[in-house]
PDB file of C-alpha atoms and ligand atoms in Angstrom:
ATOM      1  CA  UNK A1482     -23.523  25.536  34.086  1.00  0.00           C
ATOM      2  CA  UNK A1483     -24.311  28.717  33.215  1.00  0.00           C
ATOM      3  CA  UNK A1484     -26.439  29.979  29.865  1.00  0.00           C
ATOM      4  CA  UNK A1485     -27.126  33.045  27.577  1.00  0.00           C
ATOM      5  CA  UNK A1486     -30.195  33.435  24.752  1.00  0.00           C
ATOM      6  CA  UNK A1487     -29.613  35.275  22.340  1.00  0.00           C
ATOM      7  CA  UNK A1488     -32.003  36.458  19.972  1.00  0.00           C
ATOM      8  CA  UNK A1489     -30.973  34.737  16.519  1.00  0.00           C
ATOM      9  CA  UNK A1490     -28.580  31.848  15.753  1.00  0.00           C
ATOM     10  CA  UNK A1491     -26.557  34.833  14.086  1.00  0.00           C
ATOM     11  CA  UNK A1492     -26.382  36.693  17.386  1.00  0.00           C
ATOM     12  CA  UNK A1493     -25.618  33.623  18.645  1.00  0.00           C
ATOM     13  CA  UNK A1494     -22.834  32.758  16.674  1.00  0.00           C
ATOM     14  CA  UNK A1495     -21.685  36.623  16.640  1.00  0.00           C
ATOM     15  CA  UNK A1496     -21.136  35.838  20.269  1.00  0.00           C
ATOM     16  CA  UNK A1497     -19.479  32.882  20.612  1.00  0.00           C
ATOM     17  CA  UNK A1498     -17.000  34.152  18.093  1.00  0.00           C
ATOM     18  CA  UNK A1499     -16.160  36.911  20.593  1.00  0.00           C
ATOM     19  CA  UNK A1500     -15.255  34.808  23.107  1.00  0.00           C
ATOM     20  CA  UNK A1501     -12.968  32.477  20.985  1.00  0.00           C
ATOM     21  CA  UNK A1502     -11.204  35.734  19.454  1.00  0.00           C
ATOM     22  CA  UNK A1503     -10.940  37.266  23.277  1.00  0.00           C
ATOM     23  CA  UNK A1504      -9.562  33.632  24.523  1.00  0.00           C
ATOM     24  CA  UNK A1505      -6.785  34.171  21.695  1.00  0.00           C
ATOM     25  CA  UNK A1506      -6.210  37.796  22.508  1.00  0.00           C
ATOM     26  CA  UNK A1507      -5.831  37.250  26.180  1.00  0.00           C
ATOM     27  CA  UNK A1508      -3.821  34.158  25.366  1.00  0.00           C
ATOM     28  CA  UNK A1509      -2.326  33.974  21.589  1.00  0.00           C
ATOM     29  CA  UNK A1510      -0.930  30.232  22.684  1.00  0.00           C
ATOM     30  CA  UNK A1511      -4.264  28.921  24.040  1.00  0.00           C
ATOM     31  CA  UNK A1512      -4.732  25.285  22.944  1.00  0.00           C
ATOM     32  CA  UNK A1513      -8.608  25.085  21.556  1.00  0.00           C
ATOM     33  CA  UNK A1514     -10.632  22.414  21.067  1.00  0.00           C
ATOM     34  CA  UNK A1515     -12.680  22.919  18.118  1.00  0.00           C
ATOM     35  CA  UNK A1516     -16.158  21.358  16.473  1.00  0.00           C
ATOM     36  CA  UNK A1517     -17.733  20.545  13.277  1.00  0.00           C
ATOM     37  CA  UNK A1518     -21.417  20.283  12.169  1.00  0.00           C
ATOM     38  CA  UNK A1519     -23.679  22.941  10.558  1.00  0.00           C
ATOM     39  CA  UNK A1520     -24.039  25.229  14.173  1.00  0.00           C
ATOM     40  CA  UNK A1521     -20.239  26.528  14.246  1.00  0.00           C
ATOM     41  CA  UNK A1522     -20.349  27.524  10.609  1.00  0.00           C
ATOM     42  CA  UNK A1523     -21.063  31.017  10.442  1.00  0.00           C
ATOM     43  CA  UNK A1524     -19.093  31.055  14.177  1.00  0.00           C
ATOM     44  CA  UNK A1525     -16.038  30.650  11.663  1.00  0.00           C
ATOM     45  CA  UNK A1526     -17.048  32.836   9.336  1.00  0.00           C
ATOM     46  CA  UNK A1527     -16.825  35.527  11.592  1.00  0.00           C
ATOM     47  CA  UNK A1528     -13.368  34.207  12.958  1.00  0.00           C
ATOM     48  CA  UNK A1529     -12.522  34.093   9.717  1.00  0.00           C
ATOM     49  CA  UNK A1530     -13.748  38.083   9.070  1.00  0.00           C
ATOM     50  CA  UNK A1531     -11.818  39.179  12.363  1.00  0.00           C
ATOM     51  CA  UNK A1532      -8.569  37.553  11.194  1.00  0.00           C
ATOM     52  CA  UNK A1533      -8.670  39.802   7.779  1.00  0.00           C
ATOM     53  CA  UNK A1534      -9.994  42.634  10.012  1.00  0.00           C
ATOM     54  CA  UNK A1535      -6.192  42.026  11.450  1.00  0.00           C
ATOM     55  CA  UNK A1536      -8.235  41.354  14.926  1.00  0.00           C
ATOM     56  CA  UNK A1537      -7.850  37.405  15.863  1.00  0.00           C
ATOM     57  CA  UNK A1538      -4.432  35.612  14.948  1.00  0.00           C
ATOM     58  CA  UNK A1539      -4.165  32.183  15.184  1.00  0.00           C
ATOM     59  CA  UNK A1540      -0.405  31.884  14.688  1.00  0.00           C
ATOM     60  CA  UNK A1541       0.480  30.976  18.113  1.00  0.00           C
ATOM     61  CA  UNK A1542      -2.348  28.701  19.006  1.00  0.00           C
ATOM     62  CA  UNK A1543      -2.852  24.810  18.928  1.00  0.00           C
ATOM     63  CA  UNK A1544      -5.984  23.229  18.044  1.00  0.00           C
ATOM     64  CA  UNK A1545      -7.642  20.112  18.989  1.00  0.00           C
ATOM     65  CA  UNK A1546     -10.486  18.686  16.577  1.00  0.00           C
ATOM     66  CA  UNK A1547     -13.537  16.897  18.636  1.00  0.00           C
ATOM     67  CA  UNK A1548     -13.751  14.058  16.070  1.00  0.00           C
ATOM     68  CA  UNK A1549     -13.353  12.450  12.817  1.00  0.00           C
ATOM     69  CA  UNK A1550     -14.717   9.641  10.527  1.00  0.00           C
ATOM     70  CA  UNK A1551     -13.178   6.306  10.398  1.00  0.00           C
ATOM     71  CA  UNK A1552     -12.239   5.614   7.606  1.00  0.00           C
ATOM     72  CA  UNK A1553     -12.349   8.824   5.727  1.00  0.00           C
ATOM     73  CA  UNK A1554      -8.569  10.749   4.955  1.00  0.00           C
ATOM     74  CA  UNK A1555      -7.955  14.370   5.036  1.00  0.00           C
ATOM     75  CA  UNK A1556      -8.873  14.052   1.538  1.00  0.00           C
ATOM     76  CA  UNK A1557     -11.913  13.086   1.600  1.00  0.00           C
ATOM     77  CA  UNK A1558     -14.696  16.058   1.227  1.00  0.00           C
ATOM     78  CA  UNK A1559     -17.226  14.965   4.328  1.00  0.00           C
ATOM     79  CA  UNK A1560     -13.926  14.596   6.225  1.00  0.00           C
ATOM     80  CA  UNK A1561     -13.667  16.589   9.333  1.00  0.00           C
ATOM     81  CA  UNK A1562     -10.403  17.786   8.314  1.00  0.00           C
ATOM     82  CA  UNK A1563     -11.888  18.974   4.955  1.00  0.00           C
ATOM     83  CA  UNK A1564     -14.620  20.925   6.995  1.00  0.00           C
ATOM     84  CA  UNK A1565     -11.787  22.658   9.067  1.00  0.00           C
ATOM     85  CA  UNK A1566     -10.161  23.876   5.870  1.00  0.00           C
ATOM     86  CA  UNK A1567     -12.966  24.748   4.334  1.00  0.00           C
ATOM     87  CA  UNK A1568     -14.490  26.657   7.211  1.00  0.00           C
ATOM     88  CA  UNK A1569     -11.471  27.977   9.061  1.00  0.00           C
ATOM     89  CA  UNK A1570      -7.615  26.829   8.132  1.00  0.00           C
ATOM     90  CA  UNK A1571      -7.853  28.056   4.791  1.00  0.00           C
ATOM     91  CA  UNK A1572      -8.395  31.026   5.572  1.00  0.00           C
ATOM     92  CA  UNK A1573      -5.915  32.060   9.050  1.00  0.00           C
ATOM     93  CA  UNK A1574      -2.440  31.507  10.049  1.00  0.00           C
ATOM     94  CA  UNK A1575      -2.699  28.540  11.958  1.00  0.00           C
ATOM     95  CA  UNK A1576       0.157  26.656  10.997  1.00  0.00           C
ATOM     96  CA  UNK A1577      -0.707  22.879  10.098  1.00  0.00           C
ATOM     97  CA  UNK A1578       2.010  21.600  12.861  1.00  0.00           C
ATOM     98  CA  UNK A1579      -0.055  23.158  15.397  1.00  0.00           C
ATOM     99  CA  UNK A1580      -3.814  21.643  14.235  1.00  0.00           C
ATOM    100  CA  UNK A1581      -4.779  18.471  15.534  1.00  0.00           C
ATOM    101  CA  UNK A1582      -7.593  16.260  13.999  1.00  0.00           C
ATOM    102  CA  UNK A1583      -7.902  12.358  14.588  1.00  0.00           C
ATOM    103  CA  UNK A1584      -6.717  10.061  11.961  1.00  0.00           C
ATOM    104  CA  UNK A1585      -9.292   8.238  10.841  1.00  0.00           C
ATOM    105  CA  UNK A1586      -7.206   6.188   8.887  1.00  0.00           C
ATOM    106  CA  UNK A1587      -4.988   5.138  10.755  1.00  0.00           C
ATOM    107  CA  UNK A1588      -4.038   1.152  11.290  1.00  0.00           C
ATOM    108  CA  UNK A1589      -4.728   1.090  14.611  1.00  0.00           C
ATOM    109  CA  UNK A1590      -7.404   3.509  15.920  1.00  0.00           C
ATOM    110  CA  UNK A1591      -6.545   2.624  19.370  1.00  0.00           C
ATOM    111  CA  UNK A1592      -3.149   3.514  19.258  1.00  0.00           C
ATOM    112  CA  UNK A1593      -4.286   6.757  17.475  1.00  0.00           C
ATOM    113  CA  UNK A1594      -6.579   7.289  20.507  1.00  0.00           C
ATOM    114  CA  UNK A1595      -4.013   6.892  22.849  1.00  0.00           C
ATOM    115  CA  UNK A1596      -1.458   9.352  20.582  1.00  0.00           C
ATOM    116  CA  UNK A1597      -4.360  12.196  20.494  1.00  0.00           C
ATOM    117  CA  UNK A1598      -4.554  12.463  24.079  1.00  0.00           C
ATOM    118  CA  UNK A1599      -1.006  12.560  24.711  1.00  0.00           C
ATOM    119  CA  UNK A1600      -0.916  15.192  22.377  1.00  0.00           C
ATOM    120  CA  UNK A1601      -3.332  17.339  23.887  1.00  0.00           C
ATOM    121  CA  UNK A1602      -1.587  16.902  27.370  1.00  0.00           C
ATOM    122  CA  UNK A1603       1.744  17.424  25.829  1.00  0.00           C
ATOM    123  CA  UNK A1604       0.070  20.645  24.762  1.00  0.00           C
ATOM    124  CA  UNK A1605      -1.215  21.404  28.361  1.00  0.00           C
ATOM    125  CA  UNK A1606      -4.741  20.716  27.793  1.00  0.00           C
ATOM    126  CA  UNK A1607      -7.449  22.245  26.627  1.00  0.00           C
ATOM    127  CA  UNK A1608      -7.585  26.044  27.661  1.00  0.00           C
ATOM    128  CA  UNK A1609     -11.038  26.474  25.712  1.00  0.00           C
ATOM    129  CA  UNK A1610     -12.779  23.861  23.996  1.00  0.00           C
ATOM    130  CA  UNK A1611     -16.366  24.890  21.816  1.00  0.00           C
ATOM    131  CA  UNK A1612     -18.945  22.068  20.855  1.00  0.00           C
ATOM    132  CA  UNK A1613     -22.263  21.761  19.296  1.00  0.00           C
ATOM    133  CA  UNK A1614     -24.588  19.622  20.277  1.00  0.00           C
ATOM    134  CA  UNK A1615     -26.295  16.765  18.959  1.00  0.00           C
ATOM    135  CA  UNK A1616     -30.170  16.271  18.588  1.00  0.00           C
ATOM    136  CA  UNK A1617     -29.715  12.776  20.736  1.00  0.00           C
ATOM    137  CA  UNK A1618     -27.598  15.437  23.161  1.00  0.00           C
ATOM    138  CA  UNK A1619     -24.819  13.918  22.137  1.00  0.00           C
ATOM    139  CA  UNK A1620     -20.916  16.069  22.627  1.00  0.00           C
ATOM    140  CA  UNK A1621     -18.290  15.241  20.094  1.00  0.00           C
ATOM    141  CA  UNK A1622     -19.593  11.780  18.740  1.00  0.00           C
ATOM    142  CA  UNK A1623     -20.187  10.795  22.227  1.00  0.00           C
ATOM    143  CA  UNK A1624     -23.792   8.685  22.074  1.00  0.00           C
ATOM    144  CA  UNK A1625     -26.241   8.289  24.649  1.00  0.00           C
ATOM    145  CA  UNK A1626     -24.779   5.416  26.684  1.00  0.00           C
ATOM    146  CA  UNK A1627     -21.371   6.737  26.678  1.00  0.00           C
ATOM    147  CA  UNK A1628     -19.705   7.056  30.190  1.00  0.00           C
ATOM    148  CA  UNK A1629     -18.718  10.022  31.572  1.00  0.00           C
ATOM    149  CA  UNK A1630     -15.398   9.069  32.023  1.00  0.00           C
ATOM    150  CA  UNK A1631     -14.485   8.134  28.566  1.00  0.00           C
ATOM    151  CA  UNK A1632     -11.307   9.094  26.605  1.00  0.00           C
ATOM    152  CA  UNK A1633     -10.869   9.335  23.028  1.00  0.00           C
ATOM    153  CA  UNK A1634     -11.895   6.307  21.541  1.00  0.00           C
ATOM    154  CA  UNK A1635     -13.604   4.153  18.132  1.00  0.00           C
ATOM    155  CA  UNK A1636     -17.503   4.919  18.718  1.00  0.00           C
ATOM    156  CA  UNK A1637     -20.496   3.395  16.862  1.00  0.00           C
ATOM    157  CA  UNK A1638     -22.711   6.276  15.971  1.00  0.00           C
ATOM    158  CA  UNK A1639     -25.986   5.972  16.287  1.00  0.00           C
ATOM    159  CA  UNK A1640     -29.359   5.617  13.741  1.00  0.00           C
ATOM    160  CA  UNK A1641     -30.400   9.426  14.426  1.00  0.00           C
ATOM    161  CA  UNK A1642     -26.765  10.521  14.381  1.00  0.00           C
ATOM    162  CA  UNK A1643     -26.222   9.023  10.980  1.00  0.00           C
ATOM    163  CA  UNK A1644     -29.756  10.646   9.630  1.00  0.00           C
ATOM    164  CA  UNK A1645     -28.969  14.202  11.125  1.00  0.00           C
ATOM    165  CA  UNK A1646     -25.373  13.538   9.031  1.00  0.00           C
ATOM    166  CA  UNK A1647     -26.321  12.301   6.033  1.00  0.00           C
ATOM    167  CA  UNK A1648     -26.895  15.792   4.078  1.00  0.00           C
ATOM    168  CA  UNK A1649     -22.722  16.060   4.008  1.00  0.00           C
ATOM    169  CA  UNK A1650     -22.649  13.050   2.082  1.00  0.00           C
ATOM    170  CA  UNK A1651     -23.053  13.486  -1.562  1.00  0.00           C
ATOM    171  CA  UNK A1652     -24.717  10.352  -3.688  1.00  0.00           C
ATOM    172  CA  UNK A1653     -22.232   7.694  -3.962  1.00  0.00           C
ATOM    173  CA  UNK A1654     -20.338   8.571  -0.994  1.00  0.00           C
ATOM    174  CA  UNK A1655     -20.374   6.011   1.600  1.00  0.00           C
ATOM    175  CA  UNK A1656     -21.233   7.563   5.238  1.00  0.00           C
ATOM    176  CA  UNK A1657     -18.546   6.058   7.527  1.00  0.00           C
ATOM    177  CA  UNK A1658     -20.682   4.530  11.017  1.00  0.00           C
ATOM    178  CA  UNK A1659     -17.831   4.674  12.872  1.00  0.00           C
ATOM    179  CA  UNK A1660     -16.103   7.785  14.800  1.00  0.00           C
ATOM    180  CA  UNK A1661     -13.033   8.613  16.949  1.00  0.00           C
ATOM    181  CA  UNK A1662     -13.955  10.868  19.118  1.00  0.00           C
ATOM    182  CA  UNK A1663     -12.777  12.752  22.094  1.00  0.00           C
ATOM    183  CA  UNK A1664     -13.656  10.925  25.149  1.00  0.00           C
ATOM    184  CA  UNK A1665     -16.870  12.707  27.873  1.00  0.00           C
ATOM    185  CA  UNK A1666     -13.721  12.696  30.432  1.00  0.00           C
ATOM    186  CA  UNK A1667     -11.224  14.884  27.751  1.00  0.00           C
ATOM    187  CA  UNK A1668     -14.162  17.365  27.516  1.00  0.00           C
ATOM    188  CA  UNK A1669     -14.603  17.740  30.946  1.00  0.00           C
ATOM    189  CA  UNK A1670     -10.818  18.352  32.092  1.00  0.00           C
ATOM    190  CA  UNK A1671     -11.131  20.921  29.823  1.00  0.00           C
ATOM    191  CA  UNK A1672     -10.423  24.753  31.514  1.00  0.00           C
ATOM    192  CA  UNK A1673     -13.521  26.134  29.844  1.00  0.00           C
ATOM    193  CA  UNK A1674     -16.216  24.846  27.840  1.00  0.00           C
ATOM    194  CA  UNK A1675     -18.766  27.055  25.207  1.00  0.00           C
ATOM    195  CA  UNK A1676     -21.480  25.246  23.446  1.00  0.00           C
ATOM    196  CA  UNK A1677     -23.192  26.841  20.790  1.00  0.00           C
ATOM    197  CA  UNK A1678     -27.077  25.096  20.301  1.00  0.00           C
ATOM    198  CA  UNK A1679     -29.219  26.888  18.153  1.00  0.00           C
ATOM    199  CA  UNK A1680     -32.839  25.871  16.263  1.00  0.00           C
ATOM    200  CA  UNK A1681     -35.478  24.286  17.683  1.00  0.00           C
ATOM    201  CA  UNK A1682     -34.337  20.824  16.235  1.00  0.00           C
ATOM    202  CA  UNK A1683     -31.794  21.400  19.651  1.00  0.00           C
ATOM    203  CA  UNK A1684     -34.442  22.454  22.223  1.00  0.00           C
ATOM    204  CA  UNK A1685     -35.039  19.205  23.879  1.00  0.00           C
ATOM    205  CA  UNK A1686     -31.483  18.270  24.348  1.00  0.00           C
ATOM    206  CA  UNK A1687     -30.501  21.806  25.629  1.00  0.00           C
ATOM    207  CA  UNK A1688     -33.327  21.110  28.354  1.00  0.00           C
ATOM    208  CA  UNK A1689     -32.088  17.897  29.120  1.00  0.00           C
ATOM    209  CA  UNK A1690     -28.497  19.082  28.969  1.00  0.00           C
ATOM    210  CA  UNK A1691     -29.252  21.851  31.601  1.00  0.00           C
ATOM    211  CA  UNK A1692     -31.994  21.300  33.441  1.00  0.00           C
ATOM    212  CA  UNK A1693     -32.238  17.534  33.881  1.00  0.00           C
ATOM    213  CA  UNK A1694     -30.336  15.254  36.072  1.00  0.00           C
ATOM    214  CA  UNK A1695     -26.745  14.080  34.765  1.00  0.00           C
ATOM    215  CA  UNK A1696     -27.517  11.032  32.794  1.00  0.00           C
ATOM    216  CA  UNK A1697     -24.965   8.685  30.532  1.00  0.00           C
ATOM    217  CA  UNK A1698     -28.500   9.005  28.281  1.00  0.00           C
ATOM    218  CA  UNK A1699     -27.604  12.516  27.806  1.00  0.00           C
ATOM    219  CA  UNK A1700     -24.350  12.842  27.325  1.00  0.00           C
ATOM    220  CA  UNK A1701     -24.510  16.763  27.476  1.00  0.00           C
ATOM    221  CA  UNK A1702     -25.968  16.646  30.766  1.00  0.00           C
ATOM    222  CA  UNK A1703     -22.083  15.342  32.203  1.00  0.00           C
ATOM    223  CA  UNK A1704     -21.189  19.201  31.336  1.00  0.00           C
ATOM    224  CA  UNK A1705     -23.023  19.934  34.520  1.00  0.00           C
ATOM    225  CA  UNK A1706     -20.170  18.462  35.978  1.00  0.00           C
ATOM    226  CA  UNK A1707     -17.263  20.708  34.158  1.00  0.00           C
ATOM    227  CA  UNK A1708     -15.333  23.280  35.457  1.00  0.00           C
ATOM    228  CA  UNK A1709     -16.532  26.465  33.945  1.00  0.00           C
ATOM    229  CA  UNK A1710     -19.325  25.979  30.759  1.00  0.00           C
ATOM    230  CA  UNK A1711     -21.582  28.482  29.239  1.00  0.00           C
ATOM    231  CA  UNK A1712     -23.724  27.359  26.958  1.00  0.00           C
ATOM    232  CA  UNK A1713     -24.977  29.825  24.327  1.00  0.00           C
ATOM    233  CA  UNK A1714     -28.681  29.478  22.721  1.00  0.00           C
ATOM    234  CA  UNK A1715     -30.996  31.199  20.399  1.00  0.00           C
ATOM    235  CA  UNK A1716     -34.488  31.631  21.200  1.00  0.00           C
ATOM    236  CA  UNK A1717     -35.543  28.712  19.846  1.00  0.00           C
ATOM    237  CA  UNK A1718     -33.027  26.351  21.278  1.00  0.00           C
ATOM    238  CA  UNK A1719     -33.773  27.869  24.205  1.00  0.00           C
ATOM    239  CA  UNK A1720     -37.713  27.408  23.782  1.00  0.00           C
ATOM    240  CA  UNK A1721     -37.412  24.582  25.939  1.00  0.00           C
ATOM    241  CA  UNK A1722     -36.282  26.103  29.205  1.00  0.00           C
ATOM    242  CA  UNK A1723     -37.730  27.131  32.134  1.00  0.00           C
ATOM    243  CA  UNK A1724     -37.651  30.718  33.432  1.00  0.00           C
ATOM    244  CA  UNK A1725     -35.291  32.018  30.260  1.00  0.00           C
ATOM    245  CA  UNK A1726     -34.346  35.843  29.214  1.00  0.00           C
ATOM    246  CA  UNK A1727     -33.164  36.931  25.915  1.00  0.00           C
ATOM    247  CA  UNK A1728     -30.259  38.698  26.558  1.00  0.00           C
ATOM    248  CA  UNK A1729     -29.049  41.982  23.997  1.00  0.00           C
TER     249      UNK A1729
HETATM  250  C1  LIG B1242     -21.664  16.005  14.595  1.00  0.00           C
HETATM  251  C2  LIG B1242     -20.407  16.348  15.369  1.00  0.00           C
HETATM  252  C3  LIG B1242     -20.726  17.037  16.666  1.00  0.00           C
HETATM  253  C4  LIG B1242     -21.725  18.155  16.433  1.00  0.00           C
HETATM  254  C5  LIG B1242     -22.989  17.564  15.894  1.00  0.00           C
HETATM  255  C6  LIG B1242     -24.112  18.559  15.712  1.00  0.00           C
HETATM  256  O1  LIG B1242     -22.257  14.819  15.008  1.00  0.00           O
HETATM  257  N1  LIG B1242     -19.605  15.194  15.631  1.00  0.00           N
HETATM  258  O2  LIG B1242     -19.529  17.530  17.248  1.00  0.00           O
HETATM  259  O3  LIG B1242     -21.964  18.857  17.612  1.00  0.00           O
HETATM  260  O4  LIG B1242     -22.674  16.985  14.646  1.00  0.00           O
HETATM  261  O5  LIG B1242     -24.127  19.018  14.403  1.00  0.00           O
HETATM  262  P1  LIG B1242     -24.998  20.200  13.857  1.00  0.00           P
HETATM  263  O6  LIG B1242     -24.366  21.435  14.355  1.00  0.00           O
HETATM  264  O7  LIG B1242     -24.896  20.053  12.368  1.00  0.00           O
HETATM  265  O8  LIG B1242     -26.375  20.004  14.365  1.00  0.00           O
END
């Protein structure tokens, strides 16, 4: 597993940006797996900038969503699929045949599991797939406890999960404690993995995640195990490593 700090969470997200819009130029077909939460928001703002800068199409490329709510519909405005609009589809050419987000409404979530990762292997897996992290260390909406060999599946999330989540809920909506996620085993069969951690809210799971032993308790630490991973930090994520360099 291999790291880079970078100064800011700006700098940070600057970067990871980069690499998604060189994955797409080297590839305009890649299949991408894609995250939500408050870290990859200004990474799609600047996707978003390079697309009207006529630099990063996303015409030709599939994408696969970590997660989404049970029970909430595209609809609904703390959806996952309302966050990918909002933050990214909106605003590029990625045709809606071609964008993949669980159904969190559908009748039978594990049939929905099972249809999400035939999709993705129908699309030849996952050429690059970006996460966050949690605070718990937790990939996707996979929670401490969850094997390393899981596929896409209903979770419970957990107490901290649902606190770090709760600002995306307006009064009088009801936060959903239920997930389908993206199994730990997807993620890992995945050709290339970037996680973006940033804040110091993130530093004790980006130690555990890289420098402790790989532990179902930390389910970022089963990235040690992936093929190729680079995990990209500001300082302060970062605070909690040993022997780190900011890098320009
Ligand atoms: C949610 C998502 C994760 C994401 C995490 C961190 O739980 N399911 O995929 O990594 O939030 O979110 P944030 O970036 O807001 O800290």
């Amino acid at each position: 597993m291999q790291f880079i700090v970078k100064q800011t969470a700006d700098a940070a997200a600057d970067y990871v940006s980069r690499l998604i819009g060189e994955q797409l130029g080297a590839n305009p077909r890649s299949v991408i797996g894609l995250p939500t939460g408050g870290t990859p928001v200004p990474v799609y703002a600047r996707l978003v900038e390079r697309f009207r800068a006529g630099g990063t199409s996303w015409k030709s490329a599939t994408t696969f969503n970590l997660d989404e709510y049970i029970g909430l519909g595209p609809e609904h405005p703390a959806s996952y699929a309302a966050y990918m609009r909002q933050h990214l589809f909106d605003h590029v050419d990625c045709p809606p045949d071609q964008r993949h987000i669980p159904n969190g409404l559908a009748p039978d979530i594990e049939e929905e599991a099972s249809r999400y990762e035939a999709t993705i292997v129908s699309a030849g897996g996952l050429d690059l797939l970006f996460l966050g992290l949690g605070r718990n260390a937790h990939i996707g909406f996979n929670e401490p406890g969850s094997g390393f060999d899981t596929r896409t599946r209903r979770v419970s999330l957990t107490a901290s999960t649902l606190q770090a989540n709760a600002p995306y809920f307006q009064p009088g909506q009801t936060q959903p404690s239920e997930a389908i996620t993206m199994g730990i085993g997807t993620i890992l069969e995945a050709r290339k993995i970037v996680v973006l951690a940033t804040g110091q809210s993130k530093a004790e799971a980006v130690r555990r995640m890289i420098e402790g032993a790989p532990d179902i308790e930390v389910p970022g630490s089963a990235l040690q195990q992936a093929r190729e991973v680079l995990v990209v930090l500001d300082a302060d994520a970062a605070s909690g490593l040993s022997g780190q360099r900011i890098a320009s």
